[in-house]
Each structure stands twice: as C-alpha cells, then as structure tokens.
C-alpha cells in the first residue's frame, strides 16, 4: 500500500476534512481555516455542540452493547453542571464568561449547567462563522487511504451517500459515547437491571429502588447523589475505598460508599469486598468510555488496545500516517477546550508546512519511549491518554505513580507551544486549574458553589479585559 501523506511539504493550503463538531471539531475547523486551509466539517447531528447537546433520549440497550443499536451521542444528564470553573474551561481568546443576551435564559454561575456550555459553543460558532464549513446530519462512514490522499465516504440523514478526497482528515469524533462496563464476577446470572451512565438522564426511574453505582469519579459522584434523591438506598462501589472500609455518606442518609464489588449472585445480591451484601434492583455503571473509530481504515497503522489509541506522537499524529491523519481531543482529564485549541493549532501549522514534524522514525521512537515509561511505572495502557499530573490523584485507585509524573498537562502544552510557536498555557489558567482539581477531589459537595480564590478570579477577569481592549 502507498502510505498516504498530506499535502506536499511547504504547500500552503490543504483540503481538510474535520469529523465531528463538538468542542474539539469547532476549534479545529477555526484553526485550520485561520491557517489558510479549506475545511469541510462533517457532523452527524443537526447542530454543533457534540456531548453538550442534551437529549432526553437514551439508547434502547441500556448498557449500549448491541453493535447495531441506534446511537445517541450525548452522555450528559439533566442535572449536570461543569466540574471546572468556567474561566479556565474556555478557549484562550474567547473566554467562557457570562454573556447575557438575546433574552435567552443563561446560567451566570461559576460552575454553570450544561445548557450554558452549549450556548457558549454556539456563541463561538457564530463568532467564527463555523457553520459555513459544516455539513450537518452527515455521518462519516469510512475514511481510507486513496493514493497519496484520504477518501472520506459519508451518508446523510436522507440516506444519500457521497465521497470526497482530502489531503488530510482531522478526527474529532469524541470519546464519551461507547461505554466501558465493569467486569463483575457472577453478573451473567444476576437478575437485576444494568445501565451505563451514558444512558442516565434523571433519577425518577429509580424511585424507591436499591441501586448500586459503580465508580466514584465525576459522573459516578454526581449520578449517585442525583439518584439518592429518589432511591431507597444507593451503594457506591469505589476504587478509592480500601477493601475493609465502609462509609456512611453524611450529605444523604441513604448513600453509602463501599470498596469494589466482589461478586453478584443469582439471588439478586451484590457482595462488596468489605463483606457487605445488598439486594439491589439496578447496577449503574459509571465506568467510563472506549475510544471508537468505526469509520477509520488505516491498514493497522492505528489500533485501539485496552483503550490506548496508538501508536501516536504526543496523542495526535500516527507516525506512519502523519500529518494526513490526526486526532484532536484524545487526552482526558485536564483543560479540555484549551487542549483542543493547542492541538488544533499544531495540526493546522504542520499541514501548512509552517511547522515540521520530526521524521517518522523519531516520532515512533518518542511514542515507544513514552509507552515504555508507562509500563515501567506499572500504568495500564488504558491510562495512556490520562492528561493530568497523576500525583495525588485519588481517581487512579489501582496504581500510584506518586514520584514520577509521566507528563503533566502544562508540560504537554508547553511542548506543543514551543513546537508550533504559539503561546502556551497562561499562568492564571494553570493555577486556577490546580485549585479547581483539588476542590473537585477534596472539596466535598459544595465544591461548585463555594471557593476562596477570589483574588485569582479578579486577576483572570483583568486578563479577559485585555483580550477585548
Ligand atoms: P464531542 O462533544 O463528543 O463531539 C463529537 C462530535 O462528533 C459529536 O457532535 C458527534 O455527533 C460527532 N460525530 C461522531 N462520530 C461522527 C461521524 N462518524 N460522522 C460525523 N460526526 C460524528 N469537560 C470540561 O471541560 N468540563 C466539564 O465540566 C466536563 N464535563 C463532562 C461531563 C461528562 C458527563 C462527560 C462525558 C465529559 C465532560 N467533559 C467536560 C469532557 C468533554 O470531553 C469535553 O468537554 C468536550 O465537550 C468533548 O468534546 P469533543 O468535541 O471531543 O467530543
């Protein structure tokens, strides 16, 4: 096979396909156009926003295992508020500030609800005329090499198919739609109902039930408390709890936290590793998602193994296919929108020839060295794209890379900035994120509504004012 490349080196403008118009695809489209490329962005849904387009709809298969199911993209629940303060969540030159306007009801809170994020993305899209580049209700069904380029085959909502050849394809399809389930011994004969958080919207269906929630990260934490407002009892299974402990949650009397599940039994019981047994009606898996690229044919150059997408140079470029194929937004945890923007600037500048990537061999060496480092630290492949300083992060439960941060997100941003000559993370954003992440893990229930970094907020708004000056 001839390995497809992108537009020839030093060429100014490439014809680029962007797949998906969530927060990643929006900024990718903007940066690509800014750099002089022509962009066609394909979006399966009727509107931009991706994950932030809330819907009451859920999938017919409550654990989303059926391969032919009709996919509902969004995974957000009705009560969702952001888990980061809005100031550090936005893109660098379009602050996520409260913009009262158009008579629409907006949420001025520092940790706003999901509608406010959606409106922010709509504002961004309007400001930078992103929709001019988008083909809505058009799903990309295949991306494959075609001579030196990439052929994109798509199908629209009327069932009409088409194809077009591009110099490069930027993959922004999100990674919160294909659920990962916890492995529970005995689950096949356990008679209760199971759902994945992807299909959770509101607590009403759990009225008076006994519910086990697996996972105590952001979604598990929110969802268990949401369900506890209606359920008889909620039992959270958490990796952060040692095997002989048991915590009665003080905020809600019907909420208890256990270590992981030992097994589920035919009689409906669920046995935790602390020896406690509950007879549960439902298990809710808040256990994360899998990377999934059903449309992508790379002849084995890119694979997904135990949730590692690889090999990739710095989470973005597959060495053998760069820069014709790139991925925006794979790393999780951390400053997502800012990261999308940095990665997009990098991809755009590499495609235009303004910035050069290392040779394929060097990129591969870098990727292999990174994977080797993870392995040496005992970090499972599925944490490859965990982009935050892992020190002191209780979410990482089963391993403890305390003294050896593999890479912090600021190092990652600095590396990209240095390479593509763009500004790196602002000092205020880094400091605010560090405060926010501690509050997220250790701030208790009030973390979204109580804070003590007012001085930092003032500093941030002074910086925002300079952007408009
Ligand atoms: P998505 O928003 O998922 O967008 C992907 C887009 O691709 C979708 O529009 C989809 O329709 C489209 N698409 C997919 N496949 C195709 C195809 N084949 N053809 C055409 N189009 C396709 N981050 C924060 O910063 N703050 C938060 O508070 C926060 N809360 C979160 C809460 C939850 C429950 C979850 C799951 C994540 C949260 N995140 C949060 C992280 C989230 O990753 C980002 O905020 C971000 O919105 C993801 O953007 P994305 O563009 O990568 O993906």
Coordinates of C-alpha atoms and ligand atoms in Angstrom, one line a residue:
X1 CA 0.0 0.0 0.0
X2 CA 1.2 3.5 -0.7
X3 CA 1.2 5.3 2.6
X4 CA -0.9 8.4 2.2
X5 CA 0.7 11.6 3.1
X6 CA -0.8 15.0 3.4
X7 CA -0.5 18.0 1.1
X8 CA 3.1 18.3 0.0
X9 CA 5.6 19.8 2.3
X10 CA 5.6 23.6 2.3
X11 CA 2.3 23.7 0.4
X12 CA 0.3 26.5 1.9
X13 CA -3.3 25.3 1.8
X14 CA -4.7 21.8 2.2
X15 CA -8.2 20.5 1.7
X16 CA -9.1 19.1 5.1
X17 CA -12.0 17.1 6.5
X18 CA -12.9 17.5 10.1
X19 CA -15.0 14.7 11.6
X20 CA -17.4 15.9 14.4
X21 CA -18.4 19.4 15.5
X22 CA -18.2 19.2 19.3
X23 CA -15.9 21.4 21.3
X24 CA -12.8 19.8 19.6
X25 CA -14.1 20.0 16.0
X26 CA -15.3 23.6 16.3
X27 CA -11.9 24.9 17.3
X28 CA -10.1 22.6 14.8
X29 CA -12.2 24.0 12.0
X30 CA -11.4 27.5 13.1
X31 CA -7.6 27.0 13.4
X32 CA -7.4 25.1 10.1
X33 CA -9.2 28.0 8.3
X34 CA -7.1 30.6 10.1
X35 CA -4.0 28.8 8.7
X36 CA -5.4 29.0 5.2
X37 CA -6.8 25.5 4.7
X38 CA -10.1 24.8 3.1
X39 CA -12.3 22.8 5.5
X40 CA -15.3 20.6 5.2
X41 CA -16.6 19.5 8.6
X42 CA -19.0 16.6 8.8
X43 CA -21.4 16.4 11.7
X44 CA -23.8 13.5 12.2
X45 CA -26.3 15.5 14.3
X46 CA -28.4 18.5 13.3
X47 CA -26.4 21.0 15.3
X48 CA -22.9 21.7 16.7
X49 CA -22.0 21.0 20.3
X50 CA -21.5 17.3 20.5
X51 CA -21.6 16.0 24.0
X52 CA -23.2 19.2 25.2
X53 CA -26.4 18.8 23.2
X54 CA -28.6 17.4 25.9
X55 CA -31.3 15.0 25.0
X56 CA -33.9 13.0 27.0
X57 CA -33.4 10.2 24.5
X58 CA -31.4 7.1 25.7
X59 CA -30.4 4.0 23.8
X60 CA -32.7 1.1 23.6
X61 CA -30.0 -1.2 25.0
X62 CA -29.3 0.3 28.5
X63 CA -25.7 -0.8 28.6
X64 CA -25.1 0.0 24.9
X65 CA -23.6 -3.3 23.9
X66 CA -25.6 -4.1 20.8
X67 CA -23.3 -3.2 17.9
X68 CA -26.2 -2.3 15.6
X69 CA -28.1 -0.1 18.1
X70 CA -29.2 3.4 17.1
X71 CA -26.6 5.6 18.8
X72 CA -27.5 8.5 21.0
X73 CA -24.3 10.6 21.0
X74 CA -24.6 12.6 24.2
X75 CA -23.9 11.3 27.7
X76 CA -24.9 14.2 29.8
X77 CA -27.6 14.0 32.4
X78 CA -30.2 16.7 33.1
X79 CA -28.7 18.0 36.4
X80 CA -25.1 18.2 35.0
X81 CA -23.1 21.3 35.9
X82 CA -19.5 21.7 34.8
X83 CA -16.8 20.2 37.0
X84 CA -14.4 23.1 36.3
X85 CA -14.9 26.8 36.9
X86 CA -16.0 28.5 33.6
X87 CA -13.0 30.9 33.5
X88 CA -10.4 28.2 32.9
X89 CA -12.7 26.0 30.8
X90 CA -13.0 28.1 27.7
X91 CA -10.8 28.6 24.6
X92 CA -7.9 31.1 25.0
X93 CA -9.2 34.0 23.0
X94 CA -13.0 33.5 23.6
X95 CA -13.5 33.5 27.3
X96 CA -16.3 31.4 28.8
X97 CA -17.8 34.4 30.6
X98 CA -21.5 35.1 31.3
X99 CA -23.0 36.7 28.2
X100 CA -26.5 37.8 28.9
X101 CA -28.2 38.3 25.6
X102 CA -31.0 37.7 23.2
X103 CA -33.4 37.2 26.0
X104 CA -32.3 33.6 26.4
X105 CA -32.0 32.4 30.0
X106 CA -28.4 32.0 30.7
X107 CA -26.7 30.5 33.8
X108 CA -24.4 33.0 35.4
X109 CA -22.9 30.6 37.9
X110 CA -19.2 29.9 38.0
X111 CA -19.8 26.2 37.5
X112 CA -22.8 26.5 35.1
X113 CA -25.2 23.9 33.9
X114 CA -24.8 22.1 30.6
X115 CA -27.1 24.5 28.6
X116 CA -24.7 27.3 29.4
X117 CA -21.8 25.4 27.9
X118 CA -23.9 24.6 24.9
X119 CA -24.7 28.3 24.5
X120 CA -21.0 29.2 24.8
X121 CA -20.2 26.8 22.0
X122 CA -23.0 28.3 19.9
X123 CA -21.6 31.8 20.6
X124 CA -18.1 30.6 19.5
X125 CA -19.5 29.0 16.4
X126 CA -21.4 32.2 15.5
X127 CA -18.4 34.5 16.2
X128 CA -16.1 32.5 13.9
X129 CA -18.7 31.6 11.3
X130 CA -18.0 27.9 11.8
X131 CA -21.3 26.6 10.4
X132 CA -20.3 27.8 6.9
X133 CA -17.9 24.9 6.8
X134 CA -20.3 22.2 8.2
X135 CA -22.3 19.5 6.5
X136 CA -24.9 18.7 9.2
X137 CA -26.7 15.3 9.5
X138 CA -23.9 13.8 7.6
X139 CA -22.2 10.8 9.2
X140 CA -18.7 9.8 8.1
X141 CA -18.9 6.1 7.5
X142 CA -15.4 5.4 6.1
X143 CA -12.0 7.1 6.0
X144 CA -9.4 5.3 3.9
X145 CA -6.2 5.9 2.0
X146 CA -6.6 6.9 -1.6
X147 CA -3.3 7.2 -3.4
X148 CA -1.5 10.0 -1.5
X149 CA -4.7 11.3 0.0
X150 CA -7.6 10.2 2.1
X151 CA -11.1 9.2 0.8
X152 CA -14.0 10.1 3.1
X153 CA -17.3 8.4 2.5
X154 CA -20.3 9.8 4.1
X155 CA -24.1 9.3 4.4
X156 CA -26.6 11.9 5.1
X157 CA -29.9 11.6 7.1
X158 CA -31.8 11.1 3.8
X159 CA -29.7 8.0 3.2
X160 CA -27.8 9.7 0.4
X161 CA -24.1 8.7 0.2
X162 CA -21.2 10.5 -1.2
X163 CA -17.4 10.6 -1.1
X164 CA -14.7 13.1 -1.4
X165 CA -10.9 13.1 -1.3
X166 CA -9.0 15.2 1.1
X167 CA -5.3 16.0 1.8
X168 CA -5.9 15.4 5.5
X169 CA -8.5 14.2 7.9
X170 CA -8.8 15.6 11.5
X171 CA -10.6 13.2 13.7
X172 CA -12.8 14.9 16.4
X173 CA -15.5 12.3 16.9
X174 CA -15.4 12.5 20.8
X175 CA -14.9 9.6 23.1
X176 CA -17.8 9.6 25.5
X177 CA -20.3 7.5 23.6
X178 CA -19.1 3.9 23.6
X179 CA -19.4 2.6 27.2
X180 CA -16.9 0.6 29.1
X181 CA -18.5 -1.8 31.6
X182 CA -17.1 -3.1 34.9
X183 CA -16.3 -6.8 35.0
X184 CA -18.3 -8.2 37.8
X185 CA -17.9 -11.9 38.7
X186 CA -21.3 -13.6 38.5
X187 CA -23.1 -10.8 36.7
X188 CA -24.5 -13.0 33.9
X189 CA -26.8 -14.8 36.4
X190 CA -27.6 -11.7 38.4
X191 CA -31.3 -10.9 37.8
X192 CA -31.4 -7.1 38.2
X193 CA -31.2 -4.4 35.6
X194 CA -28.0 -2.8 34.5
X195 CA -27.4 0.6 32.8
X196 CA -24.4 2.6 31.8
X197 CA -24.2 6.3 32.8
X198 CA -24.3 7.0 29.0
X199 CA -28.0 6.2 29.3
X200 CA -28.7 8.0 32.6
X201 CA -30.7 11.2 32.4
X202 CA -32.9 11.7 35.5
X203 CA -33.4 10.0 38.9
X204 CA -37.2 9.4 38.6
X205 CA -36.9 5.8 37.3
X206 CA -35.0 4.8 40.4
X207 CA -37.8 5.8 42.8
X208 CA -37.7 3.6 45.9
X209 CA -35.2 1.2 44.4
X210 CA -31.9 -0.1 45.8
X211 CA -29.2 1.0 43.4
X212 CA -25.5 0.1 43.2
X213 CA -23.4 2.8 41.4
X214 CA -20.0 1.6 40.2
X215 CA -17.5 4.4 40.0
X216 CA -16.8 7.5 42.1
X217 CA -15.2 9.8 39.5
X218 CA -17.0 12.9 38.3
X219 CA -20.0 11.2 36.8
X220 CA -20.3 8.5 39.5
X221 CA -20.2 11.1 42.1
X222 CA -22.8 13.3 40.6
X223 CA -25.1 10.5 39.5
X224 CA -25.1 8.6 42.8
X225 CA -26.2 11.8 44.6
X226 CA -28.8 12.6 41.9
X227 CA -30.3 9.0 42.2
X228 CA -30.2 9.2 46.0
X229 CA -32.8 12.0 45.9
X230 CA -35.3 9.4 44.7
X231 CA -34.0 5.9 45.5
X232 CA -34.4 3.9 48.7
X233 CA -30.7 3.2 49.0
X234 CA -27.7 4.0 46.9
X235 CA -24.5 2.0 47.4
X236 CA -21.4 3.3 45.6
X237 CA -18.6 0.9 44.7
X238 CA -15.4 2.9 44.7
X239 CA -11.7 2.0 44.0
X240 CA -10.7 4.8 46.3
X241 CA -12.1 2.9 49.4
X242 CA -9.9 0.2 51.0
X243 CA -11.3 -3.3 51.0
X244 CA -12.4 -3.4 54.6
X245 CA -14.0 0.0 54.8
X246 CA -17.5 1.3 54.6
X247 CA -18.5 4.9 54.6
X248 CA -21.9 6.3 55.5
X249 CA -22.2 9.4 53.5
X250 CA -23.1 12.4 55.7
X251 CA -24.8 14.5 53.0
X252 CA -27.5 12.0 52.1
X253 CA -28.5 9.4 54.6
X254 CA -29.4 6.7 52.1
X255 CA -26.0 6.9 50.4
X256 CA -23.1 4.5 51.3
X257 CA -19.7 4.1 49.9
X258 CA -18.0 0.7 49.6
X259 CA -14.9 -0.8 48.1
X260 CA -15.2 -2.6 44.8
X261 CA -17.7 -5.5 44.2
X262 CA -16.6 -9.0 45.0
X263 CA -19.4 -10.7 43.1
X264 CA -23.0 -10.5 42.0
X265 CA -25.3 -13.5 42.8
X266 CA -28.3 -15.2 41.3
X267 CA -30.5 -14.3 44.3
X268 CA -30.1 -10.6 43.4
X269 CA -27.4 -9.8 46.0
X270 CA -24.3 -7.8 45.3
X271 CA -21.3 -8.6 47.6
X272 CA -18.7 -5.9 48.2
X273 CA -15.1 -6.6 49.2
X274 CA -15.8 -5.2 52.7
X275 CA -18.2 -8.2 53.1
X276 CA -21.4 -6.1 53.0
X277 CA -24.2 -7.6 51.0
X278 CA -27.0 -5.6 49.4
X279 CA -30.0 -6.9 47.4
X280 CA -30.1 -4.4 44.5
X281 CA -32.6 -3.7 41.8
X282 CA -30.2 -1.8 39.5
X283 CA -26.5 -1.5 38.8
X284 CA -25.4 1.7 37.2
X285 CA -22.0 1.5 35.6
X286 CA -20.2 4.9 35.8
X287 CA -17.1 3.3 34.4
X288 CA -16.1 5.4 31.5
X289 CA -15.9 5.0 27.8
X290 CA -13.9 3.5 25.0
X291 CA -12.2 5.2 22.1
X292 CA -14.0 4.1 19.0
X293 CA -13.3 4.9 15.3
X294 CA -15.6 2.6 13.4
X295 CA -15.1 4.6 10.2
X296 CA -11.3 4.6 10.2
X297 CA -9.4 2.2 8.0
X298 CA -5.6 2.6 8.4
X299 CA -4.4 -0.8 7.5
X300 CA -3.3 -1.4 11.1
X301 CA -1.3 1.7 11.4
X302 CA -3.6 2.9 14.2
X303 CA -5.1 0.5 16.7
X304 CA -7.0 0.7 19.9
X305 CA -5.7 -1.7 22.6
X306 CA -7.0 -1.6 26.1
X307 CA -8.1 2.0 25.3
X308 CA -4.7 3.1 24.1
X309 CA -5.0 4.7 20.6
X310 CA -1.6 4.1 19.1
X311 CA 1.0 4.5 18.2
X312 CA 0.6 8.2 18.3
X313 CA 3.1 11.0 18.6
X314 CA 2.0 13.2 21.5
X315 CA -1.5 11.8 21.4
X316 CA -2.1 13.5 18.0
X317 CA -0.2 12.1 15.0
X318 CA 0.2 8.5 14.0
X319 CA 3.9 8.4 12.9
X320 CA 3.3 6.4 9.8
X321 CA 0.4 8.5 8.5
X322 CA 1.2 12.0 9.8
X323 CA 0.2 14.6 9.1
X324 CA -2.6 13.2 6.9
X325 CA -4.5 11.8 9.8
X326 CA -4.6 13.5 13.2
X327 CA -6.7 13.2 16.4
X328 CA -7.9 16.1 18.4
X329 CA -9.0 15.6 22.0
X330 CA -7.9 12.1 22.9
X331 CA -6.4 13.0 26.3
X332 CA -8.9 13.1 29.1
X333 CA -8.9 14.9 32.4
X334 CA -7.4 18.3 32.2
X335 CA -8.3 21.5 30.4
X336 CA -10.2 20.0 27.5
X337 CA -11.2 23.0 25.4
X338 CA -7.7 24.6 25.8
X339 CA -6.1 21.4 24.8
X340 CA -8.3 21.1 21.7
X341 CA -7.2 24.5 20.7
X342 CA -3.5 23.8 21.2
X343 CA -3.6 20.5 19.4
X344 CA -5.6 22.2 16.5
X345 CA -3.1 25.0 16.1
X346 CA -0.4 22.3 15.9
X347 CA -2.2 20.3 13.3
X348 CA -3.0 23.4 11.2
X349 CA 0.5 24.6 11.3
X350 CA 2.0 21.3 10.4
X351 CA -0.4 20.9 7.5
X352 CA 0.6 24.2 6.1
X353 CA 4.2 23.3 6.3
X354 CA 5.0 26.2 8.7
X355 CA 6.0 23.7 11.3
X356 CA 7.8 20.5 10.7
X357 CA 7.2 17.2 12.5
X358 CA 10.1 15.0 13.4
X359 CA 10.8 12.1 11.0
X360 CA 8.5 9.1 11.2
X361 CA 11.3 7.1 13.0
X362 CA 11.8 9.8 15.5
X363 CA 8.1 10.1 16.2
X364 CA 7.8 6.4 16.6
X365 CA 10.8 6.3 19.0
X366 CA 9.1 9.0 21.1
X367 CA 5.9 7.1 21.2
X368 CA 7.6 3.8 22.1
X369 CA 9.7 5.6 24.8
X370 CA 6.5 7.1 26.3
X371 CA 4.7 3.7 26.3
X372 CA 7.8 2.1 27.9
X373 CA 7.8 4.7 30.6
X374 CA 4.2 4.0 31.4
X375 CA 4.9 0.3 31.5
X376 CA 7.9 0.7 33.8
X377 CA 5.7 2.6 36.2
X378 CA 3.0 -0.1 36.1
X379 CA 0.5 2.2 34.5
X380 CA -2.1 0.2 32.4
X381 CA -2.5 1.1 28.8
X382 CA -5.9 2.4 29.4
X383 CA -4.4 5.4 31.2
X384 CA -2.2 6.3 28.2
X385 CA -4.3 9.4 27.4
X386 CA -4.7 10.5 31.0
X387 CA -3.5 14.1 30.7
X388 CA -3.0 15.4 34.1
X389 CA -0.4 15.2 36.7
X390 CA -1.2 11.8 38.3
X391 CA 0.5 12.7 41.6
X392 CA -2.0 12.6 44.4
X393 CA -4.9 11.9 42.1
X394 CA -7.2 9.6 44.1
X395 CA -9.1 8.6 40.9
X396 CA -6.2 6.5 39.8
X397 CA -7.0 3.9 42.5
X398 CA -5.1 0.8 41.5
X399 CA -1.7 2.3 40.9
X400 CA 0.2 5.0 42.5
X401 CA 2.8 6.8 40.4
X402 CA 3.5 9.3 43.1
X403 CA 7.0 10.4 42.5
X404 CA 7.1 10.1 38.8
X405 CA 4.6 12.2 36.9
X406 CA 4.8 10.8 33.4
X407 CA 3.9 14.2 31.9
X408 CA 1.8 17.0 33.3
X409 CA -0.6 18.8 31.1
X410 CA 1.4 22.0 31.4
X411 CA 4.5 20.2 30.1
X412 CA 2.3 18.9 27.3
X413 CA 1.0 22.3 26.4
X414 CA 4.5 23.9 26.6
X415 CA 5.9 21.2 24.3
X416 CA 3.3 21.9 21.7
X417 CA 3.6 25.7 22.1
X418 CA 7.3 25.5 21.7
X419 CA 7.0 23.4 18.6
X420 CA 4.4 25.4 16.8
X421 CA 5.4 28.9 18.0
X422 CA 2.1 29.7 19.7
X423 CA 1.5 30.9 23.3
X424 CA 1.4 28.2 25.9
X425 CA -1.0 27.9 28.9
X426 CA -1.5 31.1 30.8
X427 CA -0.1 31.2 34.3
X428 CA -3.6 32.1 35.7
X429 CA -5.2 29.2 33.9
X430 CA -2.7 26.7 35.2
X431 CA -3.1 28.0 38.8
X432 CA -6.8 28.1 38.6
X433 CA -7.0 24.5 37.3
X434 CA -4.7 23.3 40.1
X435 CA -7.0 24.9 42.7
X436 CA -10.1 23.6 40.9
X437 CA -8.9 20.0 40.6
X438 CA -8.1 19.8 44.4
X439 CA -11.6 21.2 45.1
X440 CA -13.1 18.6 42.7
X441 CA -11.5 15.7 44.6
X442 CA -11.5 17.0 48.2
X443 CA -13.9 19.9 48.3
X444 CA -17.0 17.9 49.2
X445 CA -20.5 18.6 47.9
X446 CA -20.1 22.3 47.9
X447 CA -17.2 22.5 45.5
X448 CA -19.2 24.1 42.8
X449 CA -20.7 26.8 45.0
X450 CA -18.0 27.8 47.5
X451 CA -14.5 28.9 46.8
X452 CA -11.7 31.1 48.2
X453 CA -9.7 32.1 45.1
X454 CA -11.4 35.4 44.6
X455 CA -8.1 37.2 44.0
X456 CA -7.3 34.8 41.3
X457 CA -10.7 35.3 39.7
X458 CA -10.1 39.1 39.7
X459 CA -6.8 38.5 38.0
X460 CA -8.4 36.3 35.4
X461 CA -11.1 38.9 34.6
X462 CA -8.3 41.6 34.2
X463 CA -6.7 39.3 31.7
X464 CA -10.0 38.8 29.9
X465 CA -10.5 42.6 29.7
X466 CA -7.1 42.8 27.9
X467 CA -8.4 40.5 25.2
X468 CA -11.2 42.9 24.4
X469 CA -9.0 46.0 24.6
Ligands
LIG1 P1 -18.0 15.5 21.5 O1 -18.5 16.7 22.2 O2 -18.5 14.2 21.9 O3 -18.2 15.8 19.9 C1 -18.0 14.8 18.9 C2 -18.9 15.1 17.7 O4 -18.6 14.2 16.7 C3 -20.4 14.9 18.0 O5 -21.1 16.1 17.6 C4 -20.8 13.7 17.1 O6 -22.1 13.8 16.7 C5 -19.8 13.8 16.0 N1 -19.5 12.5 15.4 C6 -19.1 11.4 15.9 N2 -18.9 10.4 15.0 C7 -19.2 11.0 13.8 C8 -19.2 10.5 12.5 N3 -18.8 9.3 12.2 N4 -19.5 11.4 11.5 C9 -19.8 12.7 11.8 N5 -19.9 13.2 13.0 C10 -19.6 12.4 14.0 N6 -15.0 18.9 30.1 C11 -14.9 20.1 30.6 O7 -14.0 20.8 30.2 N7 -15.7 20.5 31.7 C12 -16.7 19.7 32.1 O8 -17.4 20.1 33.1 C13 -16.9 18.4 31.5 N8 -17.9 17.6 31.9 C14 -18.1 16.5 31.3 C15 -19.2 15.7 31.7 C16 -19.4 14.4 31.2 C17 -20.6 13.6 31.6 C18 -18.6 14.0 30.1 C19 -18.8 12.6 29.5 C20 -17.5 14.8 29.7 C21 -17.3 16.0 30.3 N9 -16.2 16.8 29.9 C22 -16.0 18.1 30.5 C23 -15.2 16.4 28.9 C24 -15.6 16.6 27.4 O9 -14.7 15.8 26.8 C25 -15.4 17.9 26.7 O10 -16.0 18.9 27.4 C26 -15.8 18.0 25.3 O11 -17.0 18.6 25.1 C27 -15.7 16.9 24.3 O12 -15.7 17.4 23.0 P2 -15.3 16.6 21.7 O13 -15.5 17.5 20.6 O14 -14.0 15.9 21.8 O15 -16.4 15.4 21.6

